[in-house]
mmCIF file of C-alpha atoms in Angstrom:
data_model
loop_
_atom_site.group_PDB
_atom_site.id
_atom_site.type_symbol
_atom_site.label_atom_id
_atom_site.label_comp_id
_atom_site.label_asym_id
_atom_site.label_seq_id
_atom_site.Cartn_x
_atom_site.Cartn_y
_atom_site.Cartn_z
ATOM 1 C CA UNK A 1 -10.804 14.009 -2.615
ATOM 2 C CA UNK A 2 -9.189 14.013 -6.091
ATOM 3 C CA UNK A 3 -6.684 11.315 -5.073
ATOM 4 C CA UNK A 4 -9.649 8.992 -4.775
ATOM 5 C CA UNK A 5 -10.507 9.351 -8.454
ATOM 6 C CA UNK A 6 -8.792 7.718 -11.410
ATOM 7 C CA UNK A 7 -6.855 10.081 -13.694
ATOM 8 C CA UNK A 8 -8.472 8.218 -16.588
ATOM 9 C CA UNK A 9 -11.907 9.297 -15.381
ATOM 10 C CA UNK A 10 -15.032 7.181 -15.172
ATOM 11 C CA UNK A 11 -17.001 5.819 -18.085
ATOM 12 C CA UNK A 12 -20.166 7.736 -17.256
ATOM 13 C CA UNK A 13 -18.306 11.074 -17.159
ATOM 14 C CA UNK A 14 -15.842 10.513 -20.015
ATOM 15 C CA UNK A 15 -18.670 9.640 -22.414
ATOM 16 C CA UNK A 16 -20.247 13.055 -21.746
ATOM 17 C CA UNK A 17 -17.139 15.084 -22.628
ATOM 18 C CA UNK A 18 -17.400 17.033 -25.860
ATOM 19 C CA UNK A 19 -14.946 19.076 -27.932
ATOM 20 C CA UNK A 20 -16.172 22.325 -26.357
ATOM 21 C CA UNK A 21 -15.372 20.966 -22.889
ATOM 22 C CA UNK A 22 -11.809 20.130 -23.924
ATOM 23 C CA UNK A 23 -11.249 23.582 -25.450
ATOM 24 C CA UNK A 24 -12.685 25.310 -22.392
ATOM 25 C CA UNK A 25 -10.446 23.358 -20.023
ATOM 26 C CA UNK A 26 -7.341 23.997 -22.124
ATOM 27 C CA UNK A 27 -8.087 27.700 -22.373
ATOM 28 C CA UNK A 28 -8.660 28.017 -18.636
ATOM 29 C CA UNK A 29 -5.705 26.083 -17.246
ATOM 30 C CA UNK A 30 -3.007 25.857 -19.935
ATOM 31 C CA UNK A 31 -1.517 29.307 -19.394
ATOM 32 C CA UNK A 32 2.109 30.478 -18.928
ATOM 33 C CA UNK A 33 1.314 31.822 -15.473
ATOM 34 C CA UNK A 34 0.248 28.301 -14.510
ATOM 35 C CA UNK A 35 3.300 26.543 -15.943
ATOM 36 C CA UNK A 36 7.019 26.098 -15.301
ATOM 37 C CA UNK A 37 9.516 25.659 -18.144
ATOM 38 C CA UNK A 38 12.531 23.437 -17.427
ATOM 39 C CA UNK A 39 15.470 23.490 -19.867
ATOM 40 C CA UNK A 40 18.535 21.264 -19.413
ATOM 41 C CA UNK A 41 21.524 21.160 -21.730
ATOM 42 C CA UNK A 42 24.640 22.925 -22.972
ATOM 43 C CA UNK A 43 23.199 26.446 -23.081
ATOM 44 C CA UNK A 44 23.445 29.728 -21.219
ATOM 45 C CA UNK A 45 20.647 31.540 -19.423
ATOM 46 C CA UNK A 46 20.477 34.051 -22.288
ATOM 47 C CA UNK A 47 20.183 31.251 -24.832
ATOM 48 C CA UNK A 48 17.477 29.554 -22.763
ATOM 49 C CA UNK A 49 15.476 32.788 -22.523
ATOM 50 C CA UNK A 50 15.755 33.276 -26.289
ATOM 51 C CA UNK A 51 14.453 29.753 -26.920
ATOM 52 C CA UNK A 52 11.569 30.292 -24.514
ATOM 53 C CA UNK A 53 10.625 33.643 -26.083
ATOM 54 C CA UNK A 54 10.818 32.272 -29.600
ATOM 55 C CA UNK A 55 8.724 29.196 -28.770
ATOM 56 C CA UNK A 56 6.231 30.532 -26.227
ATOM 57 C CA UNK A 57 6.323 34.307 -26.679
ATOM 58 C CA UNK A 58 2.810 34.403 -28.110
ATOM 59 C CA UNK A 59 1.316 32.381 -25.276
ATOM 60 C CA UNK A 60 -0.950 34.774 -23.377
ATOM 61 C CA UNK A 61 -1.411 35.005 -19.640
ATOM 62 C CA UNK A 62 -4.915 34.862 -18.186
ATOM 63 C CA UNK A 63 -6.714 34.976 -14.854
ATOM 64 C CA UNK A 64 -6.835 31.405 -13.626
ATOM 65 C CA UNK A 65 -10.012 29.814 -12.272
ATOM 66 C CA UNK A 66 -10.100 29.367 -8.527
ATOM 67 C CA UNK A 67 -9.034 25.792 -7.839
ATOM 68 C CA UNK A 68 -11.356 23.609 -5.769
ATOM 69 C CA UNK A 69 -10.586 23.444 -2.068
ATOM 70 C CA UNK A 70 -10.549 20.073 -0.350
ATOM 71 C CA UNK A 71 -10.679 19.532 3.375
ATOM 72 C CA UNK A 72 -7.173 18.962 4.672
ATOM 73 C CA UNK A 73 -8.311 17.231 7.836
ATOM 74 C CA UNK A 74 -8.840 13.548 7.152
ATOM 75 C CA UNK A 75 -11.402 11.349 8.817
ATOM 76 C CA UNK A 76 -10.229 8.858 11.402
ATOM 77 C CA UNK A 77 -8.783 5.817 9.597
ATOM 78 C CA UNK A 78 -11.011 2.794 9.194
ATOM 79 C CA UNK A 79 -10.080 -0.355 11.096
ATOM 80 C CA UNK A 80 -8.332 -3.002 9.054
ATOM 81 C CA UNK A 81 -10.823 -4.462 6.589
ATOM 82 C CA UNK A 82 -10.647 -7.047 3.801
ATOM 83 C CA UNK A 83 -12.482 -6.045 0.599
ATOM 84 C CA UNK A 84 -12.862 -9.140 -1.597
ATOM 85 C CA UNK A 85 -13.044 -8.734 -5.383
ATOM 86 C CA UNK A 86 -14.425 -12.017 -6.719
ATOM 87 C CA UNK A 87 -12.722 -13.210 -9.943
ATOM 88 C CA UNK A 88 -14.076 -16.687 -10.737
ATOM 89 C CA UNK A 89 -11.558 -19.200 -12.154
ATOM 90 C CA UNK A 90 -8.627 -16.813 -11.710
ATOM 91 C CA UNK A 91 -5.331 -18.695 -11.498
ATOM 92 C CA UNK A 92 -3.802 -16.162 -9.135
ATOM 93 C CA UNK A 93 -4.771 -13.566 -6.561
ATOM 94 C CA UNK A 94 -3.901 -9.904 -6.886
ATOM 95 C CA UNK A 95 -3.072 -8.259 -3.553
ATOM 96 C CA UNK A 96 -3.238 -4.581 -2.651
ATOM 97 C CA UNK A 97 -2.720 -3.615 0.977
ATOM 98 C CA UNK A 98 -3.000 0.110 1.532
ATOM 99 C CA UNK A 99 -3.287 3.042 3.892
ATOM 100 C CA UNK A 100 -2.961 6.813 3.758
ATOM 101 C CA UNK A 101 0.716 7.673 3.499
ATOM 102 C CA UNK A 102 2.573 10.983 3.612
ATOM 103 C CA UNK A 103 3.120 14.124 1.539
ATOM 104 C CA UNK A 104 6.438 14.573 -0.279
ATOM 105 C CA UNK A 105 7.494 17.439 1.973
ATOM 106 C CA UNK A 106 7.331 15.282 5.104
ATOM 107 C CA UNK A 107 10.343 15.692 7.410
ATOM 108 C CA UNK A 108 10.383 11.890 7.625
ATOM 109 C CA UNK A 109 11.179 11.503 3.916
ATOM 110 C CA UNK A 110 14.673 10.012 4.293
ATOM 111 C CA UNK A 111 13.972 7.471 7.061
ATOM 112 C CA UNK A 112 10.825 6.480 5.149
ATOM 113 C CA UNK A 113 12.919 5.830 2.048
ATOM 114 C CA UNK A 114 15.237 3.593 4.074
ATOM 115 C CA UNK A 115 12.352 1.820 5.806
ATOM 116 C CA UNK A 116 10.379 1.135 2.635
ATOM 117 C CA UNK A 117 13.439 -0.026 0.711
ATOM 118 C CA UNK A 118 14.027 -2.628 3.401
ATOM 119 C CA UNK A 119 10.340 -3.606 3.434
ATOM 120 C CA UNK A 120 9.501 -3.802 -0.264
ATOM 121 C CA UNK A 121 11.435 -1.213 -2.279
ATOM 122 C CA UNK A 122 14.145 -3.442 -3.746
ATOM 123 C CA UNK A 123 14.546 -6.966 -5.091
ATOM 124 C CA UNK A 124 16.267 -8.080 -1.889
ATOM 125 C CA UNK A 125 13.584 -6.513 0.329
ATOM 126 C CA UNK A 126 11.869 -8.453 3.086
ATOM 127 C CA UNK A 127 8.550 -8.799 1.248
ATOM 128 C CA UNK A 128 10.113 -10.045 -1.964
ATOM 129 C CA UNK A 129 12.536 -12.345 -0.197
ATOM 130 C CA UNK A 130 9.819 -13.948 1.951
ATOM 131 C CA UNK A 131 7.000 -14.221 -0.588
ATOM 132 C CA UNK A 132 9.141 -15.026 -3.638
ATOM 133 C CA UNK A 133 12.414 -16.617 -2.549
ATOM 134 C CA UNK A 134 11.410 -18.405 0.665
ATOM 135 C CA UNK A 135 7.714 -19.244 0.149
ATOM 136 C CA UNK A 136 7.470 -19.297 -3.634
ATOM 137 C CA UNK A 137 4.016 -17.694 -3.629
ATOM 138 C CA UNK A 138 4.753 -14.990 -6.227
ATOM 139 C CA UNK A 139 7.197 -13.727 -8.846
ATOM 140 C CA UNK A 140 7.540 -10.482 -6.918
ATOM 141 C CA UNK A 141 6.198 -8.459 -3.981
ATOM 142 C CA UNK A 142 6.860 -4.801 -3.291
ATOM 143 C CA UNK A 143 5.685 -1.724 -1.428
ATOM 144 C CA UNK A 144 5.880 2.040 -1.787
ATOM 145 C CA UNK A 145 4.671 5.479 -0.766
ATOM 146 C CA UNK A 146 3.090 7.710 -3.433
ATOM 147 C CA UNK A 147 4.300 11.033 -2.047
ATOM 148 C CA UNK A 148 2.441 13.992 -3.556
ATOM 149 C CA UNK A 149 1.578 17.554 -2.614
ATOM 150 C CA UNK A 150 -0.718 16.023 -0.022
ATOM 151 C CA UNK A 151 -0.528 12.574 1.502
ATOM 152 C CA UNK A 152 -0.848 9.886 -1.143
ATOM 153 C CA UNK A 153 -1.318 6.172 -0.500
ATOM 154 C CA UNK A 154 1.035 3.602 0.940
ATOM 155 C CA UNK A 155 0.612 0.316 -0.926
ATOM 156 C CA UNK A 156 2.066 -3.182 -0.588
ATOM 157 C CA UNK A 157 1.285 -5.480 -3.509
ATOM 158 C CA UNK A 158 1.873 -8.864 -5.123
ATOM 159 C CA UNK A 159 0.343 -11.306 -7.578
ATOM 160 C CA UNK A 160 0.032 -14.578 -5.645
ATOM 161 C CA UNK A 161 -0.835 -18.140 -6.643
ATOM 162 C CA UNK A 162 -4.516 -18.457 -5.773
ATOM 163 C CA UNK A 163 -4.184 -21.467 -3.473
ATOM 164 C CA UNK A 164 -1.848 -19.510 -1.193
ATOM 165 C CA UNK A 165 -3.918 -16.347 -0.770
ATOM 166 C CA UNK A 166 -4.456 -16.787 2.957
ATOM 167 C CA UNK A 167 -0.853 -17.833 3.550
ATOM 168 C CA UNK A 168 0.460 -14.829 1.609
ATOM 169 C CA UNK A 169 -1.686 -12.432 3.618
ATOM 170 C CA UNK A 170 -0.239 -13.761 6.864
ATOM 171 C CA UNK A 171 3.291 -13.254 5.522
ATOM 172 C CA UNK A 172 2.453 -9.709 4.404
ATOM 173 C CA UNK A 173 1.221 -8.869 7.889
ATOM 174 C CA UNK A 174 4.256 -10.480 9.528
ATOM 175 C CA UNK A 175 6.631 -8.363 7.475
ATOM 176 C CA UNK A 176 4.680 -5.149 8.032
ATOM 177 C CA UNK A 177 4.709 -5.716 11.775
ATOM 178 C CA UNK A 178 8.324 -6.851 11.669
ATOM 179 C CA UNK A 179 9.424 -3.441 10.395
ATOM 180 C CA UNK A 180 8.412 -2.000 13.761
ATOM 181 C CA UNK A 181 11.258 -3.897 15.424
ATOM 182 C CA UNK A 182 14.844 -2.562 15.448
ATOM 183 C CA UNK A 183 16.707 -3.071 12.178
ATOM 184 C CA UNK A 184 20.106 -4.747 12.344
ATOM 185 C CA UNK A 185 23.198 -2.652 11.672
ATOM 186 C CA UNK A 186 24.038 -4.907 8.718
ATOM 187 C CA UNK A 187 20.665 -4.471 7.031
ATOM 188 C CA UNK A 188 20.648 -0.725 7.685
ATOM 189 C CA UNK A 189 24.086 -0.307 6.092
ATOM 190 C CA UNK A 190 23.078 -2.425 3.081
ATOM 191 C CA UNK A 191 19.883 -0.454 2.434
ATOM 192 C CA UNK A 192 21.568 2.929 2.793
ATOM 193 C CA UNK A 193 24.364 1.860 0.440
ATOM 194 C CA UNK A 194 21.798 0.658 -2.111
ATOM 195 C CA UNK A 195 19.960 3.993 -2.056
ATOM 196 C CA UNK A 196 23.062 6.184 -2.142
ATOM 197 C CA UNK A 197 24.818 4.302 -4.946
ATOM 198 C CA UNK A 198 21.640 4.061 -7.041
ATOM 199 C CA UNK A 199 20.705 7.725 -6.792
ATOM 200 C CA UNK A 200 22.943 8.765 -9.700
ATOM 201 C CA UNK A 201 20.913 6.555 -12.068
ATOM 202 C CA UNK A 202 18.223 9.240 -12.074
ATOM 203 C CA UNK A 203 20.610 11.818 -13.574
ATOM 204 C CA UNK A 204 22.201 9.899 -16.452
ATOM 205 C CA UNK A 205 20.766 12.018 -19.263
ATOM 206 C CA UNK A 206 19.494 15.544 -19.786
ATOM 207 C CA UNK A 207 15.986 14.091 -19.931
ATOM 208 C CA UNK A 208 16.516 12.440 -16.530
ATOM 209 C CA UNK A 209 17.774 15.700 -15.015
ATOM 210 C CA UNK A 210 14.832 17.662 -16.408
ATOM 211 C CA UNK A 211 12.441 15.096 -14.929
ATOM 212 C CA UNK A 212 14.096 15.335 -11.516
ATOM 213 C CA UNK A 213 13.740 19.121 -11.517
ATOM 214 C CA UNK A 214 10.166 19.023 -12.823
ATOM 215 C CA UNK A 215 9.143 16.613 -10.056
ATOM 216 C CA UNK A 216 9.965 19.261 -7.449
ATOM 217 C CA UNK A 217 7.549 21.805 -8.882
ATOM 218 C CA UNK A 218 4.135 20.339 -7.897
ATOM 219 C CA UNK A 219 5.312 19.770 -4.329
ATOM 220 C CA UNK A 220 6.930 23.203 -3.957
ATOM 221 C CA UNK A 221 10.341 21.825 -2.921
ATOM 222 C CA UNK A 222 13.489 23.886 -3.596
ATOM 223 C CA UNK A 223 16.152 22.902 -6.142
ATOM 224 C CA UNK A 224 18.579 22.234 -3.277
ATOM 225 C CA UNK A 225 16.489 19.143 -2.445
ATOM 226 C CA UNK A 226 18.285 17.196 -5.170
ATOM 227 C CA UNK A 227 21.690 17.799 -3.639
ATOM 228 C CA UNK A 228 20.597 16.960 -0.112
ATOM 229 C CA UNK A 229 19.626 13.351 -0.829
ATOM 230 C CA UNK A 230 22.923 11.619 -0.105
ATOM 231 C CA UNK A 231 23.437 13.265 3.264
ATOM 232 C CA UNK A 232 19.794 12.745 4.200
ATOM 233 C CA UNK A 233 20.017 8.999 3.597
ATOM 234 C CA UNK A 234 23.440 8.690 5.207
ATOM 235 C CA UNK A 235 22.406 10.167 8.551
ATOM 236 C CA UNK A 236 19.433 7.837 9.074
ATOM 237 C CA UNK A 237 19.609 5.529 12.095
ATOM 238 C CA UNK A 238 17.896 2.283 13.046
ATOM 239 C CA UNK A 239 15.902 4.238 15.614
ATOM 240 C CA UNK A 240 14.646 6.584 12.873
ATOM 241 C CA UNK A 241 13.525 3.617 10.771
ATOM 242 C CA UNK A 242 11.740 1.985 13.694
ATOM 243 C CA UNK A 243 10.037 5.255 14.579
ATOM 244 C CA UNK A 244 8.578 5.855 11.097
ATOM 245 C CA UNK A 245 7.605 2.193 10.702
ATOM 246 C CA UNK A 246 5.677 2.326 13.968
ATOM 247 C CA UNK A 247 3.992 5.567 12.953
ATOM 248 C CA UNK A 248 3.132 4.889 9.312
ATOM 249 C CA UNK A 249 2.709 1.094 9.135
ATOM 250 C CA UNK A 250 -0.253 0.706 11.465
ATOM 251 C CA UNK A 251 -1.560 -2.815 10.837
ATOM 252 C CA UNK A 252 -4.800 -1.981 12.664
ATOM 253 C CA UNK A 253 -5.870 0.520 9.947
ATOM 254 C CA UNK A 254 -5.015 -1.216 6.671
ATOM 255 C CA UNK A 255 -7.365 -1.741 3.745
ATOM 256 C CA UNK A 256 -6.724 -5.137 2.164
ATOM 257 C CA UNK A 257 -8.009 -5.867 -1.348
ATOM 258 C CA UNK A 258 -7.429 -9.397 -2.674
ATOM 259 C CA UNK A 259 -8.846 -10.171 -6.111
ATOM 260 C CA UNK A 260 -9.344 -13.923 -6.432
ATOM 261 C CA UNK A 261 -11.938 -16.723 -6.722
ATOM 262 C CA UNK A 262 -14.091 -16.426 -3.622
ATOM 263 C CA UNK A 263 -14.291 -19.495 -1.399
ATOM 264 C CA UNK A 264 -15.770 -18.791 1.999
ATOM 265 C CA UNK A 265 -13.637 -21.238 3.965
ATOM 266 C CA UNK A 266 -10.359 -19.662 2.839
ATOM 267 C CA UNK A 267 -10.939 -16.128 4.124
ATOM 268 C CA UNK A 268 -9.555 -15.143 7.467
ATOM 269 C CA UNK A 269 -10.358 -12.632 10.126
ATOM 270 C CA UNK A 270 -8.210 -9.521 9.831
ATOM 271 C CA UNK A 271 -7.834 -9.419 13.596
ATOM 272 C CA UNK A 272 -6.647 -13.004 13.592
ATOM 273 C CA UNK A 273 -4.173 -12.215 10.842
ATOM 274 C CA UNK A 274 -2.714 -9.467 12.989
ATOM 275 C CA UNK A 275 -2.499 -11.814 15.962
ATOM 276 C CA UNK A 276 -0.978 -14.627 13.916
ATOM 277 C CA UNK A 277 1.610 -12.357 12.394
ATOM 278 C CA UNK A 278 2.951 -11.534 15.842
ATOM 279 C CA UNK A 279 2.740 -15.091 17.151
ATOM 280 C CA UNK A 280 5.813 -17.128 17.978
ATOM 281 C CA UNK A 281 4.797 -19.830 15.538
ATOM 282 C CA UNK A 282 3.787 -19.348 11.920
ATOM 283 C CA UNK A 283 0.508 -20.938 10.958
ATOM 284 C CA UNK A 284 0.725 -20.099 7.269
ATOM 285 C CA UNK A 285 2.151 -23.358 5.903
ATOM 286 C CA UNK A 286 0.917 -25.809 8.499
ATOM 287 C CA UNK A 287 -2.759 -24.955 8.145
ATOM 288 C CA UNK A 288 -3.323 -23.051 4.931
ATOM 289 C CA UNK A 289 -4.266 -26.146 2.926
ATOM 290 C CA UNK A 290 -5.798 -28.217 5.720
ATOM 291 C CA UNK A 291 -9.384 -28.589 6.833
ATOM 292 C CA UNK A 292 -8.519 -26.289 9.711
ATOM 293 C CA UNK A 293 -8.014 -23.202 7.610
ATOM 294 C CA UNK A 294 -7.359 -20.243 9.961
ATOM 295 C CA UNK A 295 -10.126 -18.216 8.495
ATOM 296 C CA UNK A 296 -13.403 -16.869 9.678
ATOM 297 C CA UNK A 297 -15.098 -14.180 11.776
ATOM 298 C CA UNK A 298 -15.228 -11.162 9.478
ATOM 299 C CA UNK A 299 -16.266 -9.106 12.558
ATOM 300 C CA UNK A 300 -13.969 -10.647 15.136
ATOM 301 C CA UNK A 301 -15.371 -10.447 18.676
ATOM 302 C CA UNK A 302 -13.696 -13.391 20.326
ATOM 303 C CA UNK A 303 -12.503 -16.893 19.640
ATOM 304 C CA UNK A 304 -13.158 -18.825 16.462
ATOM 305 C CA UNK A 305 -16.270 -20.928 16.123
ATOM 306 C CA UNK A 306 -15.745 -24.506 15.047
ATOM 307 C CA UNK A 307 -13.292 -27.312 15.700
ATOM 308 C CA UNK A 308 -9.946 -25.632 15.036
ATOM 309 C CA UNK A 309 -6.455 -26.640 16.202
ATOM 310 C CA UNK A 310 -5.963 -23.253 17.820
ATOM 311 C CA UNK A 311 -7.857 -20.523 19.616
ATOM 312 C CA UNK A 312 -7.403 -16.795 19.020
ATOM 313 C CA UNK A 313 -8.049 -14.264 21.746
ATOM 314 C CA UNK A 314 -6.442 -11.202 23.276
ATOM 315 C CA UNK A 315 -3.617 -13.348 24.629
ATOM 316 C CA UNK A 316 -2.586 -14.672 21.221
ATOM 317 C CA UNK A 317 -2.927 -18.134 19.688
ATOM 318 C CA UNK A 318 -3.500 -21.212 21.823
ATOM 319 C CA UNK A 319 -3.706 -24.799 20.566
ATOM 320 C CA UNK A 320 -6.869 -26.578 21.638
ATOM 321 C CA UNK A 321 -6.195 -29.993 20.077
ATOM 322 C CA UNK A 322 -9.667 -31.028 19.098
ATOM 323 C CA UNK A 323 -11.650 -29.038 21.629
ATOM 324 C CA UNK A 324 -14.408 -26.855 20.248
ATOM 325 C CA UNK A 325 -14.265 -23.268 21.528
ATOM 326 C CA UNK A 326 -17.554 -21.454 21.230
ATOM 327 C CA UNK A 327 -17.955 -18.030 19.723
ATOM 328 C CA UNK A 328 -18.896 -15.364 22.245
ATOM 329 C CA UNK A 329 -21.766 -14.336 19.988
ATOM 330 C CA UNK A 330 -24.934 -16.428 20.167
ATOM 331 C CA UNK A 331 -28.136 -16.328 18.195
ATOM 332 C CA UNK A 332 -28.779 -15.119 14.622
ATOM 333 C CA UNK A 333 -26.291 -12.685 13.163
ATOM 334 C CA UNK A 334 -27.111 -9.733 10.883
ATOM 335 C CA UNK A 335 -27.589 -12.032 7.892
ATOM 336 C CA UNK A 336 -29.857 -14.490 9.673
ATOM 337 C CA UNK A 337 -27.305 -17.239 10.272
ATOM 338 C CA UNK A 338 -27.461 -19.025 13.577
ATOM 339 C CA UNK A 339 -24.168 -18.443 15.344
ATOM 340 C CA UNK A 340 -22.694 -21.523 17.040
ATOM 341 C CA UNK A 341 -24.969 -23.945 15.155
ATOM 342 C CA UNK A 342 -23.356 -27.373 14.735
ATOM 343 C CA UNK A 343 -22.892 -28.021 11.029
ATOM 344 C CA UNK A 344 -20.087 -28.873 8.559
ATOM 345 C CA UNK A 345 -19.693 -25.109 8.131
ATOM 346 C CA UNK A 346 -20.427 -22.835 11.062
ATOM 347 C CA UNK A 347 -21.314 -19.174 11.050
ATOM 348 C CA UNK A 348 -19.602 -17.122 13.722
ATOM 349 C CA UNK A 349 -18.749 -13.447 14.203
ATOM 350 C CA UNK A 350 -20.011 -12.672 10.708
ATOM 351 C CA UNK A 351 -17.908 -15.318 8.933
ATOM 352 C CA UNK A 352 -17.431 -19.047 8.573
ATOM 353 C CA UNK A 353 -15.178 -21.629 10.172
ATOM 354 C CA UNK A 354 -14.615 -25.291 9.501
ATOM 355 C CA UNK A 355 -16.627 -27.533 11.823
#
């Protein structure tokens, strides 16, 4: 799918582009019957038409190439997975937590705007308040939906001090899951007021207005969309926000990409993260720097291996106070490690845990 490719291209393809390729592309696609002209200012329709004719009158129409067709039906989402990008000696970790989002023409546009603003779309959002103001892990955390003609990505992101990578991930997951609970009337009113009062900022100049109109064109939305924003935000309810959060923030199908120095004992099971984030007690501060780091089992199939102060299973987190729960897997794993072997570092469920 084209959304999976960088607009800057790839080195191996960009290096092969010649002048003839550029001319051929321009001649094929840059045509008046494939363009929309937006004029904003103190002018009449007649004056605008005269300007357009004088400037672009010699621009010839042409038969456009048939655009490529991409399958609209997506594959089933992958289960939540951590993809580690190893950056030796990096002083901080760079987080990207993503999933497939929505298209701009979604009927859930307005409740999604309210939901995401509360989650990570403003300076006083939950993500920024928790990770920056309360925990002090980052200078800023945010989230957003890239709404395009088709569904673009949802992304939550932050640059986090490296030593708190595991702790930050737990807090991310807590806030994502927390959005699925009813929003208070006070928070709902604050977010809606923020969005409604800030909307006019996008229309301060003629350039701003032209940009707002131009943004409607690729998605095929009517001009009346711009005037419907205030009422659309105003009518949103806490139930609407909870509904879209439950539907679009599925913590079981997230792709998590932390870029940081790789240390095996600091990485945690994505299933355990999900369980911890819904637990009554937060483990992020108490254990993140201890020998009992809550991290292991990259393919979680049961309880942690190793001497940990808690046990994770379908029922949640249970303290075991020095007992040594055994992993339900026994024998060599796919990489040849002996699961359950007694050693300073144990291999279990495809990962490691402190022994």
